């Protein structure tokens, strides 16, 4: 049986600036389907609209035009509350700059999505510890982010992104701030955690090696559009 699409974007656009003034079309009519369990890399030059697309998928921003369905639900019509619930239950996100809360320990950072979903404290702590263990950082649970290396911080961020079993994992240049050896370790970890098909993965990257290693499909963006060859039929 063919898996159902988890993401269906149809002519999705995002512009910045008011009409009459100079308008930036950060995303310009992108149509893209991603099947459940698929791992898709989005590549393209800086400024091509990759992060804009990812932020729309994450529910961090709203499109100016077009439609975006996630699991059959029309994300662009969600209320604020529905969007907040979507972000904390359905999505896990990993950023280039880790974005851990600086005054919270590694464990507290990983617990955060569970806290937002109202998981009781004991269960929350156990689940977060289990995930710190999975990313190889059980012994660093009580450390604050400043006391962790870049690679360790990204591991904490990966645990935080996956602890609540999101259906959709999004990553924006996750190895962009890391040296090549550490980047390689983070790649292996992502591959290890995402290859069983239980999570759909959209990865924004400049790194062709990361794209081909971690993903089974690559789409390319240029000037806010999917480029020739990267065109993607609506299912
Ligand atoms: P990428 O991630 O591929 O580097 P972005 O999605 O960040 O590209 O940006 C696409 C375009 O949209 C760029 O021209 C960028 O300057 C512009 N842009 C992104 N965010 C904003 C914003 N908040 N306000 C105005 N322009 C923006
Ligand atoms: Mg970007």
PDB file of N, CA, C and O in Angstrom, residues 133-202:
ATOM      1  N   UNK A 133      19.955   9.751  26.835  1.00  0.00           N
ATOM      2  CA  UNK A 133      20.744   8.533  26.727  1.00  0.00           C
ATOM      3  C   UNK A 133      20.886   8.119  25.254  1.00  0.00           C
ATOM      4  O   UNK A 133      21.969   7.767  24.789  1.00  0.00           O
ATOM      5  N   UNK A 134      19.789   8.207  24.524  1.00  0.00           N
ATOM      6  CA  UNK A 134      19.832   7.810  23.102  1.00  0.00           C
ATOM      7  C   UNK A 134      20.771   8.671  22.274  1.00  0.00           C
ATOM      8  O   UNK A 134      21.324   8.211  21.289  1.00  0.00           O
ATOM      9  N   UNK A 135      20.917   9.938  22.669  1.00  0.00           N
ATOM     10  CA  UNK A 135      21.858  10.795  21.928  1.00  0.00           C
ATOM     11  C   UNK A 135      23.248  10.805  22.582  1.00  0.00           C
ATOM     12  O   UNK A 135      24.104  11.605  22.212  1.00  0.00           O
ATOM     13  N   UNK A 136      23.445   9.923  23.555  1.00  0.00           N
ATOM     14  CA  UNK A 136      24.773   9.737  24.155  1.00  0.00           C
ATOM     15  C   UNK A 136      25.141  10.771  25.200  1.00  0.00           C
ATOM     16  O   UNK A 136      26.319  11.002  25.462  1.00  0.00           O
ATOM     17  N   UNK A 137      24.142  11.394  25.822  1.00  0.00           N
ATOM     18  CA  UNK A 137      24.450  12.480  26.761  1.00  0.00           C
ATOM     19  C   UNK A 137      23.837  12.293  28.152  1.00  0.00           C
ATOM     20  O   UNK A 137      23.650  13.277  28.871  1.00  0.00           O
ATOM     21  N   UNK A 138      23.568  11.060  28.535  1.00  0.00           N
ATOM     22  CA  UNK A 138      22.951  10.825  29.845  1.00  0.00           C
ATOM     23  C   UNK A 138      23.787  11.451  30.965  1.00  0.00           C
ATOM     24  O   UNK A 138      23.243  11.998  31.933  1.00  0.00           O
ATOM     25  N   UNK A 139      25.105  11.423  30.794  1.00  0.00           N
ATOM     26  CA  UNK A 139      25.968  11.938  31.867  1.00  0.00           C
ATOM     27  C   UNK A 139      26.021  13.468  31.892  1.00  0.00           C
ATOM     28  O   UNK A 139      26.643  14.055  32.769  1.00  0.00           O
ATOM     29  N   UNK A 140      25.388  14.122  30.930  1.00  0.00           N
ATOM     30  CA  UNK A 140      25.421  15.594  30.885  1.00  0.00           C
ATOM     31  C   UNK A 140      24.067  16.217  31.247  1.00  0.00           C
ATOM     32  O   UNK A 140      23.862  17.406  31.030  1.00  0.00           O
ATOM     33  N   UNK A 141      23.182  15.415  31.796  1.00  0.00           N
ATOM     34  CA  UNK A 141      21.803  15.874  32.021  1.00  0.00           C
ATOM     35  C   UNK A 141      21.717  17.179  32.816  1.00  0.00           C
ATOM     36  O   UNK A 141      20.866  18.026  32.544  1.00  0.00           O
ATOM     37  N   UNK A 142      22.607  17.352  33.788  1.00  0.00           N
ATOM     38  CA  UNK A 142      22.506  18.517  34.665  1.00  0.00           C
ATOM     39  C   UNK A 142      23.300  19.717  34.154  1.00  0.00           C
ATOM     40  O   UNK A 142      23.345  20.763  34.804  1.00  0.00           O
ATOM     41  N   UNK A 143      23.934  19.578  33.003  1.00  0.00           N
ATOM     42  CA  UNK A 143      24.750  20.685  32.483  1.00  0.00           C
ATOM     43  C   UNK A 143      23.886  21.761  31.821  1.00  0.00           C
ATOM     44  O   UNK A 143      22.904  21.462  31.156  1.00  0.00           O
ATOM     45  N   UNK A 144      24.337  22.992  31.983  1.00  0.00           N
ATOM     46  CA  UNK A 144      23.707  24.087  31.234  1.00  0.00           C
ATOM     47  C   UNK A 144      24.343  24.129  29.837  1.00  0.00           C
ATOM     48  O   UNK A 144      25.479  23.694  29.657  1.00  0.00           O
ATOM     49  N   UNK A 145      23.605  24.682  28.849  1.00  0.00           N
ATOM     50  CA  UNK A 145      24.127  24.685  27.476  1.00  0.00           C
ATOM     51  C   UNK A 145      25.541  25.249  27.329  1.00  0.00           C
ATOM     52  O   UNK A 145      26.347  24.721  26.568  1.00  0.00           O
ATOM     53  N   UNK A 146      25.880  26.329  28.094  1.00  0.00           N
ATOM     54  CA  UNK A 146      27.204  26.941  27.895  1.00  0.00           C
ATOM     55  C   UNK A 146      28.329  25.957  28.231  1.00  0.00           C
ATOM     56  O   UNK A 146      29.446  26.101  27.746  1.00  0.00           O
ATOM     57  N   UNK A 147      28.020  24.972  29.066  1.00  0.00           N
ATOM     58  CA  UNK A 147      29.045  24.002  29.468  1.00  0.00           C
ATOM     59  C   UNK A 147      29.102  22.805  28.521  1.00  0.00           C
ATOM     60  O   UNK A 147      29.762  21.816  28.809  1.00  0.00           O
ATOM     61  N   UNK A 148      28.392  22.883  27.418  1.00  0.00           N
ATOM     62  CA  UNK A 148      28.398  21.793  26.433  1.00  0.00           C
ATOM     63  C   UNK A 148      29.042  22.280  25.136  1.00  0.00           C
ATOM     64  O   UNK A 148      28.930  23.459  24.784  1.00  0.00           O
ATOM     65  N   UNK A 149      29.682  21.368  24.416  1.00  0.00           N
ATOM     66  CA  UNK A 149      30.244  21.727  23.109  1.00  0.00           C
ATOM     67  C   UNK A 149      29.107  21.923  22.110  1.00  0.00           C
ATOM     68  O   UNK A 149      27.958  21.543  22.376  1.00  0.00           O
ATOM     69  N   UNK A 150      29.439  22.479  20.942  1.00  0.00           N
ATOM     70  CA  UNK A 150      28.416  22.676  19.899  1.00  0.00           C
ATOM     71  C   UNK A 150      27.730  21.362  19.527  1.00  0.00           C
ATOM     72  O   UNK A 150      26.507  21.286  19.434  1.00  0.00           O
ATOM     73  N   UNK A 151      28.540  20.330  19.338  1.00  0.00           N
ATOM     74  CA  UNK A 151      27.985  19.031  18.958  1.00  0.00           C
ATOM     75  C   UNK A 151      27.064  18.481  20.047  1.00  0.00           C
ATOM     76  O   UNK A 151      26.002  17.912  19.750  1.00  0.00           O
ATOM     77  N   UNK A 152      27.479  18.681  21.304  1.00  0.00           N
ATOM     78  CA  UNK A 152      26.636  18.204  22.419  1.00  0.00           C
ATOM     79  C   UNK A 152      25.336  18.998  22.491  1.00  0.00           C
ATOM     80  O   UNK A 152      24.264  18.442  22.726  1.00  0.00           O
ATOM     81  N   UNK A 153      25.451  20.305  22.272  1.00  0.00           N
ATOM     82  CA  UNK A 153      24.221  21.124  22.282  1.00  0.00           C
ATOM     83  C   UNK A 153      23.261  20.658  21.184  1.00  0.00           C
ATOM     84  O   UNK A 153      22.055  20.579  21.387  1.00  0.00           O
ATOM     85  N   UNK A 154      23.824  20.336  20.012  1.00  0.00           N
ATOM     86  CA  UNK A 154      22.937  19.890  18.942  1.00  0.00           C
ATOM     87  C   UNK A 154      22.322  18.527  19.276  1.00  0.00           C
ATOM     88  O   UNK A 154      21.174  18.256  18.912  1.00  0.00           O
ATOM     89  N   UNK A 155      23.055  17.692  19.986  1.00  0.00           N
ATOM     90  CA  UNK A 155      22.474  16.412  20.419  1.00  0.00           C
ATOM     91  C   UNK A 155      21.292  16.646  21.360  1.00  0.00           C
ATOM     92  O   UNK A 155      20.263  15.974  21.263  1.00  0.00           O
ATOM     93  N   UNK A 156      21.467  17.601  22.284  1.00  0.00           N
ATOM     94  CA  UNK A 156      20.360  17.929  23.202  1.00  0.00           C
ATOM     95  C   UNK A 156      19.166  18.424  22.381  1.00  0.00           C
ATOM     96  O   UNK A 156      18.019  18.020  22.604  1.00  0.00           O
ATOM     97  N   UNK A 157      19.460  19.276  21.390  1.00  0.00           N
ATOM     98  CA  UNK A 157      18.380  19.820  20.549  1.00  0.00           C
ATOM     99  C   UNK A 157      17.676  18.703  19.775  1.00  0.00           C
ATOM    100  O   UNK A 157      16.455  18.741  19.576  1.00  0.00           O
ATOM    101  N   UNK A 158      18.426  17.706  19.344  1.00  0.00           N
ATOM    102  CA  UNK A 158      17.828  16.574  18.619  1.00  0.00           C
ATOM    103  C   UNK A 158      16.928  15.768  19.571  1.00  0.00           C
ATOM    104  O   UNK A 158      15.809  15.386  19.215  1.00  0.00           O
ATOM    105  N   UNK A 159      17.420  15.554  20.790  1.00  0.00           N
ATOM    106  CA  UNK A 159      16.596  14.838  21.781  1.00  0.00           C
ATOM    107  C   UNK A 159      15.316  15.628  22.049  1.00  0.00           C
ATOM    108  O   UNK A 159      14.215  15.063  22.121  1.00  0.00           O
ATOM    109  N   UNK A 160      15.448  16.946  22.179  1.00  0.00           N
ATOM    110  CA  UNK A 160      14.279  17.797  22.431  1.00  0.00           C
ATOM    111  C   UNK A 160      13.294  17.740  21.255  1.00  0.00           C
ATOM    112  O   UNK A 160      12.081  17.780  21.449  1.00  0.00           O
ATOM    113  N   UNK A 161      13.844  17.632  20.043  1.00  0.00           N
ATOM    114  CA  UNK A 161      12.967  17.615  18.864  1.00  0.00           C
ATOM    115  C   UNK A 161      12.211  16.298  18.728  1.00  0.00           C
ATOM    116  O   UNK A 161      11.185  16.247  18.052  1.00  0.00           O
ATOM    117  N   UNK A 162      12.738  15.234  19.339  1.00  0.00           N
ATOM    118  CA  UNK A 162      12.125  13.915  19.111  1.00  0.00           C
ATOM    119  C   UNK A 162      11.436  13.326  20.342  1.00  0.00           C
ATOM    120  O   UNK A 162      10.717  12.325  20.225  1.00  0.00           O
ATOM    121  N   UNK A 163      11.631  13.935  21.498  1.00  0.00           N
ATOM    122  CA  UNK A 163      11.179  13.330  22.767  1.00  0.00           C
ATOM    123  C   UNK A 163       9.663  13.077  22.810  1.00  0.00           C
ATOM    124  O   UNK A 163       9.184  12.154  23.458  1.00  0.00           O
ATOM    125  N   UNK A 164       8.905  13.906  22.096  1.00  0.00           N
ATOM    126  CA  UNK A 164       7.440  13.780  22.153  1.00  0.00           C
ATOM    127  C   UNK A 164       6.901  12.998  20.949  1.00  0.00           C
ATOM    128  O   UNK A 164       5.717  13.056  20.652  1.00  0.00           O
ATOM    129  N   UNK A 165       7.798  12.280  20.269  1.00  0.00           N
ATOM    130  CA  UNK A 165       7.419  11.456  19.105  1.00  0.00           C
ATOM    131  C   UNK A 165       6.627  12.233  18.067  1.00  0.00           C
ATOM    132  O   UNK A 165       5.498  11.875  17.732  1.00  0.00           O
ATOM    133  N   UNK A 166       7.221  13.316  17.538  1.00  0.00           N
ATOM    134  CA  UNK A 166       6.511  14.097  16.522  1.00  0.00           C
ATOM    135  C   UNK A 166       6.376  13.287  15.236  1.00  0.00           C
ATOM    136  O   UNK A 166       7.221  12.430  14.959  1.00  0.00           O
ATOM    137  N   UNK A 167       5.349  13.564  14.459  1.00  0.00           N
ATOM    138  CA  UNK A 167       5.222  12.888  13.164  1.00  0.00           C
ATOM    139  C   UNK A 167       6.144  13.520  12.136  1.00  0.00           C
ATOM    140  O   UNK A 167       6.507  12.908  11.154  1.00  0.00           O
ATOM    141  N   UNK A 168       6.477  14.804  12.363  1.00  0.00           N
ATOM    142  CA  UNK A 168       7.253  15.555  11.395  1.00  0.00           C
ATOM    143  C   UNK A 168       8.488  16.163  12.065  1.00  0.00           C
ATOM    144  O   UNK A 168       8.363  16.941  13.006  1.00  0.00           O
ATOM    145  N   UNK A 169       9.658  15.777  11.573  1.00  0.00           N
ATOM    146  CA  UNK A 169      10.906  16.354  12.067  1.00  0.00           C
ATOM    147  C   UNK A 169      11.447  17.311  11.012  1.00  0.00           C
ATOM    148  O   UNK A 169      11.598  16.943   9.848  1.00  0.00           O
ATOM    149  N   UNK A 170      11.715  18.549  11.436  1.00  0.00           N
ATOM    150  CA  UNK A 170      12.222  19.565  10.522  1.00  0.00           C
ATOM    151  C   UNK A 170      13.604  19.998  11.001  1.00  0.00           C
ATOM    152  O   UNK A 170      13.802  20.185  12.210  1.00  0.00           O
ATOM    153  N   UNK A 171      14.536  20.145  10.080  1.00  0.00           N
ATOM    154  CA  UNK A 171      15.871  20.590  10.474  1.00  0.00           C
ATOM    155  C   UNK A 171      16.355  21.643   9.489  1.00  0.00           C
ATOM    156  O   UNK A 171      16.268  21.459   8.272  1.00  0.00           O
ATOM    157  N   UNK A 172      16.849  22.758  10.035  1.00  0.00           N
ATOM    158  CA  UNK A 172      17.342  23.857   9.199  1.00  0.00           C
ATOM    159  C   UNK A 172      18.856  23.969   9.372  1.00  0.00           C
ATOM    160  O   UNK A 172      19.323  24.475  10.385  1.00  0.00           O
ATOM    161  N   UNK A 173      19.609  23.481   8.394  1.00  0.00           N
ATOM    162  CA  UNK A 173      21.077  23.498   8.428  1.00  0.00           C
ATOM    163  C   UNK A 173      21.613  22.973   9.769  1.00  0.00           C
ATOM    164  O   UNK A 173      22.390  23.664  10.442  1.00  0.00           O
ATOM    165  N   UNK A 174      21.237  21.759  10.153  1.00  0.00           N
ATOM    166  CA  UNK A 174      21.562  21.292  11.514  1.00  0.00           C
ATOM    167  C   UNK A 174      23.054  21.115  11.792  1.00  0.00           C
ATOM    168  O   UNK A 174      23.455  21.086  12.949  1.00  0.00           O
ATOM    169  N   UNK A 175      23.860  21.013  10.731  1.00  0.00           N
ATOM    170  CA  UNK A 175      25.300  20.846  10.969  1.00  0.00           C
ATOM    171  C   UNK A 175      26.081  22.098  10.553  1.00  0.00           C
ATOM    172  O   UNK A 175      27.307  22.096  10.542  1.00  0.00           O
ATOM    173  N   UNK A 176      25.353  23.171  10.236  1.00  0.00           N
ATOM    174  CA  UNK A 176      25.976  24.391   9.708  1.00  0.00           C
ATOM    175  C   UNK A 176      26.960  25.067  10.643  1.00  0.00           C
ATOM    176  O   UNK A 176      27.855  25.766  10.187  1.00  0.00           O
ATOM    177  N   UNK A 177      26.795  24.880  11.962  1.00  0.00           N
ATOM    178  CA  UNK A 177      27.698  25.532  12.914  1.00  0.00           C
ATOM    179  C   UNK A 177      28.735  24.575  13.490  1.00  0.00           C
ATOM    180  O   UNK A 177      29.368  24.901  14.493  1.00  0.00           O
ATOM    181  N   UNK A 178      28.879  23.403  12.878  1.00  0.00           N
ATOM    182  CA  UNK A 178      29.745  22.387  13.489  1.00  0.00           C
ATOM    183  C   UNK A 178      30.957  22.090  12.605  1.00  0.00           C
ATOM    184  O   UNK A 178      30.879  22.198  11.379  1.00  0.00           O
ATOM    185  N   UNK A 179      32.063  21.702  13.234  1.00  0.00           N
ATOM    186  CA  UNK A 179      33.230  21.275  12.441  1.00  0.00           C
ATOM    187  C   UNK A 179      32.904  19.963  11.734  1.00  0.00           C
ATOM    188  O   UNK A 179      31.919  19.301  12.069  1.00  0.00           O
ATOM    189  N   UNK A 180      33.745  19.584  10.777  1.00  0.00           N
ATOM    190  CA  UNK A 180      33.357  18.469   9.901  1.00  0.00           C
ATOM    191  C   UNK A 180      33.259  17.129  10.641  1.00  0.00           C
ATOM    192  O   UNK A 180      32.378  16.328  10.333  1.00  0.00           O
ATOM    193  N   UNK A 181      34.122  16.909  11.615  1.00  0.00           N
ATOM    194  CA  UNK A 181      34.062  15.626  12.347  1.00  0.00           C
ATOM    195  C   UNK A 181      32.769  15.554  13.156  1.00  0.00           C
ATOM    196  O   UNK A 181      32.036  14.551  13.129  1.00  0.00           O
ATOM    197  N   UNK A 182      32.448  16.651  13.855  1.00  0.00           N
ATOM    198  CA  UNK A 182      31.228  16.683  14.660  1.00  0.00           C
ATOM    199  C   UNK A 182      29.992  16.613  13.764  1.00  0.00           C
ATOM    200  O   UNK A 182      29.020  15.912  14.072  1.00  0.00           O
ATOM    201  N   UNK A 183      30.061  17.322  12.627  1.00  0.00           N
ATOM    202  CA  UNK A 183      28.940  17.293  11.685  1.00  0.00           C
ATOM    203  C   UNK A 183      28.670  15.861  11.237  1.00  0.00           C
ATOM    204  O   UNK A 183      27.520  15.424  11.139  1.00  0.00           O
ATOM    205  N   UNK A 184      29.739  15.131  11.008  1.00  0.00           N
ATOM    206  CA  UNK A 184      29.617  13.743  10.583  1.00  0.00           C
ATOM    207  C   UNK A 184      28.926  12.893  11.666  1.00  0.00           C
ATOM    208  O   UNK A 184      28.086  12.045  11.362  1.00  0.00           O
ATOM    209  N   UNK A 185      29.268  13.152  12.915  1.00  0.00           N
ATOM    210  CA  UNK A 185      28.640  12.401  14.017  1.00  0.00           C
ATOM    211  C   UNK A 185      27.156  12.739  14.127  1.00  0.00           C
ATOM    212  O   UNK A 185      26.316  11.865  14.355  1.00  0.00           O
ATOM    213  N   UNK A 186      26.838  14.021  13.929  1.00  0.00           N
ATOM    214  CA  UNK A 186      25.435  14.440  14.003  1.00  0.00           C
ATOM    215  C   UNK A 186      24.651  13.825  12.836  1.00  0.00           C
ATOM    216  O   UNK A 186      23.511  13.370  13.009  1.00  0.00           O
ATOM    217  N   UNK A 187      25.271  13.776  11.667  1.00  0.00           N
ATOM    218  CA  UNK A 187      24.637  13.110  10.507  1.00  0.00           C
ATOM    219  C   UNK A 187      24.301  11.667  10.823  1.00  0.00           C
ATOM    220  O   UNK A 187      23.202  11.190  10.550  1.00  0.00           O
ATOM    221  N   UNK A 188      25.269  10.958  11.403  1.00  0.00           N
ATOM    222  CA  UNK A 188      25.053   9.541  11.722  1.00  0.00           C
ATOM    223  C   UNK A 188      23.905   9.391  12.713  1.00  0.00           C
ATOM    224  O   UNK A 188      23.063   8.502  12.579  1.00  0.00           O
ATOM    225  N   UNK A 189      23.891  10.291  13.693  1.00  0.00           N
ATOM    226  CA  UNK A 189      22.838  10.226  14.708  1.00  0.00           C
ATOM    227  C   UNK A 189      21.464  10.468  14.083  1.00  0.00           C
ATOM    228  O   UNK A 189      20.508   9.710  14.329  1.00  0.00           O
ATOM    229  N   UNK A 190      21.381  11.491  13.227  1.00  0.00           N
ATOM    230  CA  UNK A 190      20.092  11.789  12.576  1.00  0.00           C
ATOM    231  C   UNK A 190      19.633  10.597  11.736  1.00  0.00           C
ATOM    232  O   UNK A 190      18.462  10.217  11.773  1.00  0.00           O
ATOM    233  N   UNK A 191      20.574  10.026  11.018  1.00  0.00           N
ATOM    234  CA  UNK A 191      20.241   8.884  10.163  1.00  0.00           C
ATOM    235  C   UNK A 191      19.738   7.722  11.011  1.00  0.00           C
ATOM    236  O   UNK A 191      18.725   7.086  10.701  1.00  0.00           O
ATOM    237  N   UNK A 192      20.430   7.494  12.094  1.00  0.00           N
ATOM    238  CA  UNK A 192      20.079   6.425  13.013  1.00  0.00           C
ATOM    239  C   UNK A 192      18.659   6.615  13.574  1.00  0.00           C
ATOM    240  O   UNK A 192      17.874   5.677  13.669  1.00  0.00           O
ATOM    241  N   UNK A 193      18.332   7.860  13.896  1.00  0.00           N
ATOM    242  CA  UNK A 193      17.053   8.122  14.560  1.00  0.00           C
ATOM    243  C   UNK A 193      15.891   8.244  13.575  1.00  0.00           C
ATOM    244  O   UNK A 193      14.734   8.119  13.976  1.00  0.00           O
ATOM    245  N   UNK A 194      16.200   8.504  12.306  1.00  0.00           N
ATOM    246  CA  UNK A 194      15.116   8.797  11.348  1.00  0.00           C
ATOM    247  C   UNK A 194      14.912   7.729  10.294  1.00  0.00           C
ATOM    248  O   UNK A 194      14.074   7.898   9.428  1.00  0.00           O
ATOM    249  N   UNK A 195      15.679   6.663  10.329  1.00  0.00           N
ATOM    250  CA  UNK A 195      15.619   5.761   9.180  1.00  0.00           C
ATOM    251  C   UNK A 195      14.592   4.649   9.322  1.00  0.00           C
ATOM    252  O   UNK A 195      14.428   3.859   8.409  1.00  0.00           O
ATOM    253  N   UNK A 196      13.885   4.594  10.453  1.00  0.00           N
ATOM    254  CA  UNK A 196      12.925   3.487  10.597  1.00  0.00           C
ATOM    255  C   UNK A 196      11.535   3.839  10.041  1.00  0.00           C
ATOM    256  O   UNK A 196      10.608   3.049  10.136  1.00  0.00           O
ATOM    257  N   UNK A 197      11.402   5.044   9.452  1.00  0.00           N
ATOM    258  CA  UNK A 197      10.145   5.402   8.793  1.00  0.00           C
ATOM    259  C   UNK A 197       9.058   5.890   9.740  1.00  0.00           C
ATOM    260  O   UNK A 197       7.952   6.201   9.311  1.00  0.00           O
ATOM    261  N   UNK A 198       9.372   5.995  11.046  1.00  0.00           N
ATOM    262  CA  UNK A 198       8.326   6.412  11.984  1.00  0.00           C
ATOM    263  C   UNK A 198       8.155   7.933  11.987  1.00  0.00           C
ATOM    264  O   UNK A 198       7.151   8.452  12.452  1.00  0.00           O
ATOM    265  N   UNK A 199       9.168   8.635  11.481  1.00  0.00           N
ATOM    266  CA  UNK A 199       9.063  10.095  11.432  1.00  0.00           C
ATOM    267  C   UNK A 199       9.327  10.561   9.997  1.00  0.00           C
ATOM    268  O   UNK A 199      10.157   9.987   9.300  1.00  0.00           O
ATOM    269  N   UNK A 200       8.567  11.541   9.569  1.00  0.00           N
ATOM    270  CA  UNK A 200       8.783  12.154   8.257  1.00  0.00           C
ATOM    271  C   UNK A 200       9.781  13.287   8.484  1.00  0.00           C
ATOM    272  O   UNK A 200       9.653  14.039   9.439  1.00  0.00           O
ATOM    273  N   UNK A 201      10.782  13.388   7.615  1.00  0.00           N
ATOM    274  CA  UNK A 201      11.906  14.286   7.879  1.00  0.00           C
ATOM    275  C   UNK A 201      12.084  15.248   6.711  1.00  0.00           C
ATOM    276  O   UNK A 201      12.222  14.813   5.563  1.00  0.00           O
ATOM    277  N   UNK A 202      12.058  16.535   6.993  1.00  0.00           N
ATOM    278  CA  UNK A 202      12.390  17.530   5.970  1.00  0.00           C
ATOM    279  C   UNK A 202      13.637  18.272   6.454  1.00  0.00           C
ATOM    280  O   UNK A 202      13.638  18.882   7.527  1.00  0.00           O
TER     281      UNK A 202
END
